[in-house]
Short mmCIF file of C-alpha atoms and ligand atoms in Angstrom, two decimals:
data_model
loop_
_atom_site.label_atom_id
_atom_site.label_comp_id
_atom_site.label_asym_id
_atom_site.label_seq_id
_atom_site.Cartn_x
_atom_site.Cartn_y
_atom_site.Cartn_z
CA MET A 224 -0.09 -0.23 -0.34
CA THR A 225 1.25 3.73 -0.76
CA ILE A 226 -0.26 6.86 0.51
CA LEU A 227 -1.07 7.29 -3.24
CA ASP A 228 -3.60 4.84 -3.13
CA VAL A 229 -5.17 5.67 -0.27
CA ILE A 230 -5.37 9.23 -1.16
CA ASN A 231 -6.93 8.33 -4.79
CA LYS A 232 -9.47 6.17 -2.82
CA LYS A 233 -10.72 8.81 -0.88
CA LYS A 234 -10.61 11.55 -3.82
CA LYS A 235 -12.83 9.06 -5.20
CA LYS A 236 -15.51 8.77 -2.27
CA GLN A 237 -14.54 5.00 -1.46
CA LYS A 238 -14.47 3.68 2.01
CA LEU A 239 -10.68 3.91 3.90
CA SER A 240 -10.27 0.31 5.68
CA LYS A 241 -8.70 0.45 9.27
CA ASP A 242 -5.09 -0.74 7.97
CA GLU A 243 -5.35 1.93 5.48
CA ILE A 244 -6.32 4.48 8.40
CA VAL A 245 -3.83 2.93 10.87
CA PHE A 246 -0.64 2.82 7.92
CA PHE A 247 -1.62 7.05 7.47
CA ILE A 248 -1.34 8.22 11.34
CA ASP A 249 1.70 5.43 11.62
CA GLY A 250 3.27 7.21 8.30
CA MET A 251 2.35 10.52 9.09
CA LEU A 252 4.53 9.98 12.75
CA ASP A 253 7.39 7.92 11.31
CA GLY A 254 7.94 10.59 8.95
CA SER A 255 7.45 8.25 6.01
CA ILE A 256 4.49 10.22 4.48
CA ALA A 257 5.25 14.13 3.74
CA ASP A 258 3.04 17.09 5.15
CA TYR A 259 1.70 17.82 0.98
CA GLN A 260 0.23 14.26 1.06
CA ILE A 261 -1.34 14.62 4.49
CA SER A 262 -3.01 17.82 3.45
CA ALA A 263 -3.71 16.63 -0.27
CA LEU A 264 -5.39 13.28 1.92
CA LEU A 265 -7.02 15.41 4.72
CA MET A 266 -9.00 17.94 1.60
CA ALA A 267 -10.18 14.16 0.34
CA ILE A 268 -11.95 13.82 3.54
CA VAL A 269 -13.16 17.43 3.69
CA LEU A 270 -14.44 17.09 0.55
CA ASN A 271 -15.75 13.58 0.56
CA GLY A 272 -16.37 12.44 4.52
CA MET A 273 -16.20 9.36 6.22
CA ASP A 274 -18.31 6.91 8.17
CA LEU A 275 -18.93 6.25 11.18
CA GLU A 276 -16.87 3.10 11.12
CA GLU A 277 -14.13 5.13 9.39
CA THR A 278 -14.19 7.81 11.95
CA ILE A 279 -14.11 5.31 14.57
CA ASN A 280 -11.19 3.81 12.99
CA LEU A 281 -9.46 7.04 12.82
CA THR A 282 -10.05 7.84 16.27
CA ASP A 283 -8.57 4.72 17.20
CA ALA A 284 -5.56 5.36 15.35
CA MET A 285 -5.08 8.25 16.98
CA ILE A 286 -5.25 7.15 20.39
CA ASN A 287 -2.83 4.92 19.73
CA SER A 288 -0.71 7.20 18.37
CA GLY A 289 0.81 8.31 22.08
CA ILE A 290 -0.30 7.39 25.84
CA VAL A 291 -3.40 6.96 27.38
CA ILE A 292 -3.18 8.83 30.78
CA ASN A 293 -4.62 7.03 33.87
CA LEU A 294 -6.51 9.52 35.92
CA SER A 295 -7.27 7.11 38.86
CA SER A 296 -5.29 8.51 41.26
CA ILE A 297 -7.00 11.54 41.03
CA ASP A 298 -10.64 11.28 43.55
CA GLY A 299 -13.55 11.93 42.70
CA VAL A 300 -15.52 12.43 39.28
CA ILE A 301 -13.08 14.12 36.44
CA VAL A 302 -14.87 16.29 34.60
CA ASP A 303 -13.24 17.35 30.93
CA LYS A 304 -15.29 20.34 28.95
CA HIS A 305 -13.89 20.91 25.21
CA SER A 306 -15.64 23.46 22.94
CA THR A 307 -15.42 22.72 19.14
CA GLY A 308 -14.16 26.35 18.95
CA GLY A 309 -15.44 29.84 18.48
CA VAL A 310 -15.00 33.18 18.33
CA GLY A 311 -14.31 35.23 21.33
CA ASP A 312 -14.86 31.57 23.55
CA LYS A 313 -13.75 31.88 26.91
CA VAL A 314 -15.78 29.46 28.69
CA THR A 315 -13.02 27.51 29.81
CA LEU A 316 -11.37 29.81 31.89
CA ILE A 317 -14.49 30.44 33.47
CA LEU A 318 -16.32 27.36 33.72
CA ALA A 319 -13.21 25.44 34.90
CA PRO A 320 -12.16 27.81 38.19
CA LEU A 321 -16.37 27.53 38.91
CA LEU A 322 -16.78 24.08 38.89
CA ALA A 323 -13.58 23.67 41.00
CA SER A 324 -14.39 25.72 43.68
CA LEU A 325 -17.91 23.69 44.06
CA GLY A 326 -14.99 20.50 44.37
CA ILE A 327 -15.17 19.19 40.75
CA LYS A 328 -12.25 17.96 39.72
CA ILE A 329 -11.12 19.66 36.22
CA ALA A 330 -7.72 17.79 34.54
CA LYS A 331 -8.18 19.76 31.00
CA MET A 332 -5.60 19.76 28.23
CA SER A 333 -6.67 22.26 26.12
CA GLY A 334 -5.43 23.36 22.44
CA ARG A 335 -4.45 26.13 20.64
CA GLY A 336 -5.86 28.44 18.16
CA LEU A 337 -7.65 26.64 15.17
CA GLY A 338 -8.24 28.61 11.64
CA HIS A 339 -10.53 31.47 12.68
CA THR A 340 -11.21 30.24 16.07
CA GLY A 341 -8.80 31.23 19.56
CA GLY A 342 -7.90 28.30 21.78
CA THR A 343 -7.74 28.46 25.69
CA ILE A 344 -3.94 27.93 25.36
CA ASP A 345 -3.17 30.69 23.79
CA LYS A 346 -5.13 32.91 25.93
CA LEU A 347 -3.52 31.40 28.87
CA GLU A 348 -0.08 31.92 27.45
CA SER A 349 -1.01 35.71 27.74
CA ILE A 350 -1.19 35.31 31.14
CA PRO A 351 2.82 36.13 31.74
CA GLY A 352 4.53 33.21 33.63
CA TYR A 353 1.43 30.45 33.18
CA LYS A 354 3.18 26.96 32.11
CA VAL A 355 1.22 25.06 29.98
CA GLU A 356 3.56 22.18 30.29
CA MET A 357 3.92 20.24 33.19
CA ASN A 358 4.68 16.77 33.57
CA GLN A 359 1.79 13.90 34.69
CA ALA A 360 3.02 13.81 37.85
CA ASP A 361 2.50 17.04 38.50
CA PHE A 362 -0.50 17.58 37.05
CA ILE A 363 -1.97 15.12 38.69
CA LYS A 364 -0.77 16.63 42.29
CA GLN A 365 -2.39 19.99 41.27
CA VAL A 366 -6.11 18.75 40.67
CA ASN A 367 -5.71 16.58 44.07
CA ASP A 368 -3.94 19.68 45.65
CA ILE A 369 -6.60 22.58 44.51
CA ASN A 370 -9.32 20.49 42.00
CA ILE A 371 -7.85 22.23 38.75
CA SER A 372 -5.13 22.01 36.45
CA VAL A 373 -5.16 23.41 32.66
CA ILE A 374 -2.23 22.29 30.33
CA SER A 375 -1.45 22.20 27.21
CA GLN A 376 -2.17 18.80 25.46
CA SER A 377 1.09 16.74 26.24
CA PRO A 378 3.10 16.08 23.04
CA GLU A 379 3.00 11.99 24.17
CA LEU A 380 -0.73 12.53 24.11
CA VAL A 381 -2.56 11.94 20.94
CA PRO A 382 0.78 13.31 18.94
CA ALA A 383 -1.15 12.66 15.61
CA ASP A 384 -3.87 15.36 16.41
CA LYS A 385 -1.32 17.91 17.03
CA ARG A 386 0.31 16.99 13.64
CA LEU A 387 -2.82 17.11 12.10
CA TYR A 388 -4.19 20.17 14.02
CA ALA A 389 -1.48 22.26 12.88
CA LEU A 390 -1.77 21.45 9.05
CA ARG A 391 -5.09 21.85 9.49
CA ASP A 392 -5.36 25.44 10.41
CA VAL A 393 -3.26 26.56 7.62
CA THR A 394 -4.20 24.06 4.68
CA GLY A 395 -8.44 25.03 4.97
CA THR A 396 -9.05 21.88 6.21
CA VAL A 397 -10.53 22.25 9.75
CA ASP A 398 -14.38 22.25 8.98
CA SER A 399 -15.19 18.30 8.64
CA ILE A 400 -17.09 16.30 10.65
CA PRO A 401 -15.21 13.07 10.64
CA LEU A 402 -11.99 15.29 11.36
CA ILE A 403 -13.58 17.42 14.13
CA ALA A 404 -15.22 14.45 15.83
CA SER A 405 -12.00 12.46 15.57
CA SER A 406 -9.54 15.25 17.03
CA ILE A 407 -11.52 15.86 19.99
CA MET A 408 -12.60 12.57 20.91
CA SER A 409 -9.21 11.08 20.68
CA LYS A 410 -7.99 13.88 22.77
CA LYS A 411 -10.51 13.19 25.19
CA ILE A 412 -10.73 9.35 25.35
CA ALA A 413 -7.05 9.69 25.99
CA SER A 414 -6.56 12.19 29.02
CA GLY A 415 -8.74 10.21 30.53
CA ALA A 416 -11.91 11.98 32.20
CA ASP A 417 -15.07 10.47 33.70
CA LEU A 418 -17.41 12.88 32.03
CA ILE A 419 -16.80 14.87 28.72
CA VAL A 420 -19.09 17.94 27.92
CA ILE A 421 -18.54 19.27 24.55
CA ASP A 422 -19.92 22.80 23.42
CA VAL A 423 -20.67 22.37 19.59
CA LYS A 424 -20.82 25.95 18.32
CA VAL A 425 -23.25 26.40 15.49
CA GLY A 426 -23.49 29.73 13.10
CA ASN A 427 -21.04 31.55 10.78
CA GLY A 428 -18.83 31.93 13.91
CA ALA A 429 -18.32 28.31 14.04
CA LEU A 430 -16.68 25.86 12.32
CA LEU A 431 -19.80 24.52 11.29
CA ASN A 432 -22.43 27.07 10.37
CA THR A 433 -25.67 24.58 10.03
CA LEU A 434 -27.56 23.40 13.16
CA GLU A 435 -27.74 19.84 10.74
CA GLU A 436 -24.18 20.06 10.65
CA ALA A 437 -23.89 20.65 14.23
CA LYS A 438 -26.44 17.42 15.34
CA GLU A 439 -24.49 15.71 13.07
CA LEU A 440 -21.30 16.15 14.99
CA ALA A 441 -22.51 15.94 17.89
CA LYS A 442 -24.21 12.50 17.52
CA THR A 443 -21.13 11.20 16.21
CA MET A 444 -19.51 12.45 19.41
CA VAL A 445 -21.98 10.87 21.36
CA TYR A 446 -21.85 7.83 19.47
CA ILE A 447 -17.99 7.60 19.79
CA GLY A 448 -18.03 8.49 23.85
CA LYS A 449 -20.38 5.31 23.90
CA HIS A 450 -17.94 3.39 22.02
CA TYR A 451 -15.40 3.38 24.59
CA ASN A 452 -17.81 3.19 27.62
CA LYS A 453 -17.31 6.93 28.30
CA ILE A 454 -20.18 9.69 29.36
CA VAL A 455 -20.49 12.45 27.07
CA ILE A 456 -23.10 15.45 26.99
CA CYS A 457 -23.09 17.78 23.63
CA GLU A 458 -24.49 21.19 24.29
CA LEU A 459 -25.15 22.69 20.34
CA THR A 460 -24.57 26.50 21.23
CA ASP A 461 -24.97 29.79 19.21
CA MET A 462 -22.29 31.36 17.50
CA SER A 463 -23.58 33.58 14.74
CA VAL A 464 -22.35 36.32 17.48
CA PRO A 465 -18.56 36.25 19.42
CA LEU A 466 -19.04 35.19 22.73
CA GLY A 467 -19.37 38.18 24.67
CA TYR A 468 -17.63 41.22 23.61
CA ALA A 469 -13.72 40.94 23.63
CA ILE A 470 -12.00 38.96 20.74
CA GLY A 471 -8.25 38.82 21.19
CA ASN A 472 -6.00 36.69 23.81
CA SER A 473 -5.58 39.10 26.63
CA LEU A 474 -8.80 40.74 25.81
CA GLU A 475 -10.36 37.92 26.58
CA VAL A 476 -8.95 36.78 29.77
CA LYS A 477 -9.79 40.36 31.14
CA GLU A 478 -13.63 39.37 30.38
CA ALA A 479 -13.32 36.13 31.85
CA ILE A 480 -12.15 38.15 34.92
CA ASN A 481 -14.99 40.59 34.40
CA THR A 482 -17.47 37.63 34.29
CA LEU A 483 -16.12 35.56 37.37
CA GLN A 484 -16.32 38.88 39.38
CA GLY A 485 -19.78 38.88 38.53
CA ILE A 486 -19.75 41.88 36.12
CA GLY A 487 -19.51 39.88 32.82
CA PRO A 488 -21.55 39.97 29.33
CA ASP A 489 -25.24 38.77 29.98
CA ASP A 490 -24.65 36.17 27.21
CA VAL A 491 -20.94 34.81 28.44
CA MET A 492 -23.19 34.40 31.66
CA GLU A 493 -25.72 32.06 30.48
CA LEU A 494 -23.66 30.41 29.07
CA ILE A 495 -21.32 29.26 32.17
CA ILE A 496 -24.57 29.19 33.78
CA SER A 497 -26.48 26.60 31.48
CA THR A 498 -23.44 24.30 31.22
CA ALA A 499 -22.00 24.70 34.75
CA SER A 500 -25.26 23.68 36.19
CA MET A 501 -25.79 20.47 33.77
CA ILE A 502 -22.44 19.48 35.14
CA VAL A 503 -22.89 20.06 38.70
CA GLY A 504 -26.38 18.34 38.53
CA ALA A 505 -24.98 15.25 36.85
CA VAL A 506 -21.81 15.14 39.53
CA LYS A 507 -23.72 15.70 42.09
CA ASN A 508 -26.71 14.48 41.74
CA VAL A 509 -29.17 17.37 42.15
CA GLY A 510 -31.76 18.84 39.86
CA ILE A 511 -30.90 21.49 37.62
CA GLU A 512 -32.77 24.46 39.92
CA GLU A 513 -30.40 23.45 42.64
CA ALA A 514 -27.50 23.11 40.80
CA GLU A 515 -27.77 26.96 38.90
CA GLN A 516 -28.07 28.23 42.30
CA LEU A 517 -24.97 26.69 43.68
CA CYS A 518 -23.39 28.29 40.44
CA PHE A 519 -24.39 31.74 40.87
CA LYS A 520 -23.82 31.59 44.40
CA GLN A 521 -20.15 30.60 43.82
CA ILE A 522 -19.90 33.72 41.14
CA ASN A 523 -21.35 35.87 43.76
CA ASN A 524 -19.32 34.99 46.91
CA GLY A 525 -16.32 35.48 45.01
CA GLU A 526 -15.16 31.79 45.58
CA ALA A 527 -14.91 31.44 41.88
CA TYR A 528 -12.49 33.80 41.29
CA GLN A 529 -11.02 33.04 44.11
CA LYS A 530 -10.43 29.79 42.61
CA PHE A 531 -9.05 31.27 39.35
CA VAL A 532 -6.53 33.49 41.11
CA GLU A 533 -5.12 30.76 43.04
CA TRP A 534 -5.13 28.39 39.76
CA ILE A 535 -3.51 30.87 37.62
CA LYS A 536 -0.80 31.08 40.25
CA ALA A 537 -0.68 27.56 40.90
CA GLN A 538 0.89 27.40 37.07
CA GLY A 539 3.01 30.37 37.61
CA GLY A 540 0.76 33.29 35.99
CA ASN A 541 1.03 36.54 37.17
CA LEU A 542 -2.37 38.38 36.49
CA ASP A 543 -0.73 41.97 37.32
CA LYS A 544 1.22 41.45 34.37
CA LEU A 545 -1.61 41.04 32.03
CA GLU A 546 -1.21 43.67 29.46
CA VAL A 547 -3.68 44.73 26.32
CA SER A 548 -2.22 46.87 23.46
CA GLU A 549 -2.18 50.86 24.55
CA HIS A 550 -2.66 51.54 20.56
CA SER A 551 -6.26 51.57 19.56
CA VAL A 552 -8.50 52.85 16.75
CA SER A 553 -12.46 52.86 16.78
CA VAL A 554 -14.68 51.63 14.05
CA TYR A 555 -17.93 53.60 14.06
CA SER A 556 -21.08 53.06 12.12
CA ASP A 557 -21.97 54.65 9.04
CA LYS A 558 -25.70 54.20 9.52
CA ALA A 559 -28.70 54.82 11.69
CA GLY A 560 -30.92 51.22 13.06
CA TYR A 561 -30.44 48.04 14.66
CA ILE A 562 -27.56 45.55 14.53
CA SER A 563 -29.36 42.95 12.59
CA GLY A 564 -26.11 40.75 11.67
CA ILE A 565 -22.37 40.24 12.80
CA ASN A 566 -19.98 38.37 10.33
CA THR A 567 -18.24 36.56 13.10
CA MET A 568 -15.84 34.40 11.49
CA GLN A 569 -14.82 37.46 9.42
CA LEU A 570 -14.06 39.36 12.85
CA GLY A 571 -12.23 36.43 13.88
CA GLU A 572 -10.30 36.36 10.44
CA ILE A 573 -9.44 40.20 11.35
CA ALA A 574 -8.35 39.27 14.76
CA ARG A 575 -5.95 36.15 13.01
CA LEU A 576 -4.34 39.20 10.96
CA LEU A 577 -3.56 41.72 13.52
CA GLY A 578 -1.76 38.58 15.36
CA ALA A 579 -4.33 37.00 17.81
CA GLY A 580 -3.84 33.93 15.94
CA ARG A 581 -1.47 32.17 13.48
CA LEU A 582 -1.88 32.12 9.71
CA LYS A 583 1.71 29.68 9.49
CA GLN A 584 2.43 27.15 11.91
CA THR A 585 5.20 29.71 13.18
CA ASP A 586 3.69 32.58 13.23
CA LYS A 587 4.07 34.27 17.09
CA ILE A 588 1.22 35.26 18.70
CA ASP A 589 0.80 38.91 20.04
CA TYR A 590 -1.19 38.83 23.40
CA LYS A 591 -2.09 42.19 23.28
CA VAL A 592 -3.92 42.47 20.15
CA GLY A 593 -7.68 41.90 19.64
CA LEU A 594 -11.33 43.34 19.27
CA VAL A 595 -13.66 44.75 21.64
CA LEU A 596 -17.49 44.94 20.32
CA ASN A 597 -19.07 47.84 21.64
CA HIS A 598 -22.58 46.37 20.46
CA LYS A 599 -24.21 43.24 19.33
CA ILE A 600 -27.57 42.32 17.73
CA GLY A 601 -30.29 44.11 18.36
CA ASP A 602 -28.86 47.26 19.12
CA TYR A 603 -30.21 50.69 18.10
CA VAL A 604 -26.76 52.86 17.12
CA ASP A 605 -26.89 55.94 15.22
CA VAL A 606 -24.71 57.11 12.83
CA ASN A 607 -21.12 57.97 13.91
CA ASP A 608 -21.58 55.76 16.88
CA GLU A 609 -19.14 53.60 17.98
CA LEU A 610 -19.39 49.82 16.84
CA VAL A 611 -15.64 48.07 18.06
CA LYS A 612 -12.43 49.44 19.50
CA ILE A 613 -9.07 47.39 17.93
CA TYR A 614 -5.95 46.77 19.65
CA LEU A 615 -3.51 47.22 17.57
CA GLY A 616 0.34 45.79 17.43
CA ASP A 617 2.48 46.01 14.18
CA LYS A 618 -0.32 44.71 11.54
CA ASP A 619 -2.56 47.16 10.26
CA VAL A 620 -6.24 46.32 9.31
CA LYS A 621 -8.90 47.81 6.56
CA LEU A 622 -11.07 49.61 9.02
CA SER A 623 -13.73 49.40 6.10
CA ALA A 624 -13.33 45.58 6.62
CA VAL A 625 -14.33 45.52 9.87
CA LEU A 626 -17.47 47.96 9.55
CA ALA A 627 -18.18 45.48 6.49
CA CYS A 628 -18.84 42.90 9.09
CA PHE A 629 -21.79 44.58 10.55
CA GLU A 630 -25.33 44.50 9.27
CA ILE A 631 -27.91 47.68 10.23
CA SER A 632 -31.24 47.35 9.46
CA ASP A 633 -34.05 49.69 10.16
CA THR A 634 -36.35 46.80 11.64
CA TYR A 635 -35.53 44.80 15.08
CA PRO A 636 -33.91 41.73 14.39
CA LYS A 637 -34.85 38.29 15.60
CA LYS A 638 -32.91 36.79 17.98
CA LEU A 639 -31.91 33.24 18.36
CA PRO A 640 -31.12 30.75 21.18
CA LEU A 641 -27.90 30.67 22.65
CA VAL A 642 -28.53 26.90 23.84
CA TYR A 643 -30.02 25.18 20.82
CA ASP A 644 -30.33 21.76 22.18
CA VAL A 645 -28.26 19.09 24.67
CA ILE A 646 -27.41 15.40 22.96
CA ASN A 647 -26.40 12.59 25.27
N1 URA B 719 -11.27 21.13 18.79
C1 URA B 719 -10.68 20.14 18.48
O1 URA B 719 -9.85 19.77 19.32
N2 URA B 719 -10.31 19.76 17.23
C2 URA B 719 -11.20 20.01 16.21
O2 URA B 719 -10.84 19.87 15.20
C3 URA B 719 -11.79 20.90 16.54
C4 URA B 719 -11.59 21.71 17.82
#
């Protein structure tokens, strides 16, 4: 068998066997398959798909490419939460310490930005000193000591995903149900959590744009979870507008801190309470209303924020040194009316162009840059009202391109729900 046989087979929309999938993953890791061949196969998968059996075989080959972490020395139910990726999605930064403050163990390995979407690890690295790498013994010790640790995916854990993820990011091969499902589930299975909660984003700022595609992705991941005897809950949530107001690494950390202090944006708070109460209800075996009250209490009494501070300090981060760019420019509305649409993906791309994400694998992130929206869908704006403030680094951005991301109309728009569905 050669990699060309495998590429040609998928190009012709044929089903790949388990042996062919294992051949691809092994060849990628031993260097016998070149990056351009990997990218060609990825594109064939994006265009022609994979069925459930192929997706499970791909997940399995990816898990077997590295170690599987044993978290049995951590007492209690270990929860892992993952998002399929969005713009302004800072949920992990808030949800993880909130749950940890309630005694729930968070042993989490997160990723970097992918395509136009941001990544938790890039956001955490905007906090000077924060260590995203830790050996397994220290990782487990920190979870046992303070209930929480968030690190980057260890190089030994699903190394196949690390390679594929970096290539997908820069070859336009991100938006594929089998590739997303196998990427997420291989990491979640290999990193050993008991309860896996996945926020599947839907809308123009998500990797998948329609509710049908998002549902199919959710069902695929729940099915893969079942195959490995794991409980997987998928929440389908809206990403047709950025979550919160801030887009960009340190800007998002600041907004997460505000939310933990009870002064965050309404949509961020709503999503946090929805996801957290679902997890608290499942882990503590209480009804959803009681779980919601517990979550609100942790925000209101400051314990969730204190846990955040304790966590960041334990990993070497210095919140006093968190910085955003001092150089900003505003974009103003050119007409009066209701904001009726936001091109969220384009705003994510603009943040990436500013330096908040990568265009090439070797690009360095500028943690201080990004965008802060002043208005969201349904807000009324007058001519010359500020729509967004852009925090600049050493890259330029066309203000007209930012303005073009906002649709303004005479009639009040229909607002979409934040949580569409839960699949488990
Ligand atoms: N998150 C992941 O970990 N992988 C994907 O492919 C998409 C989102």
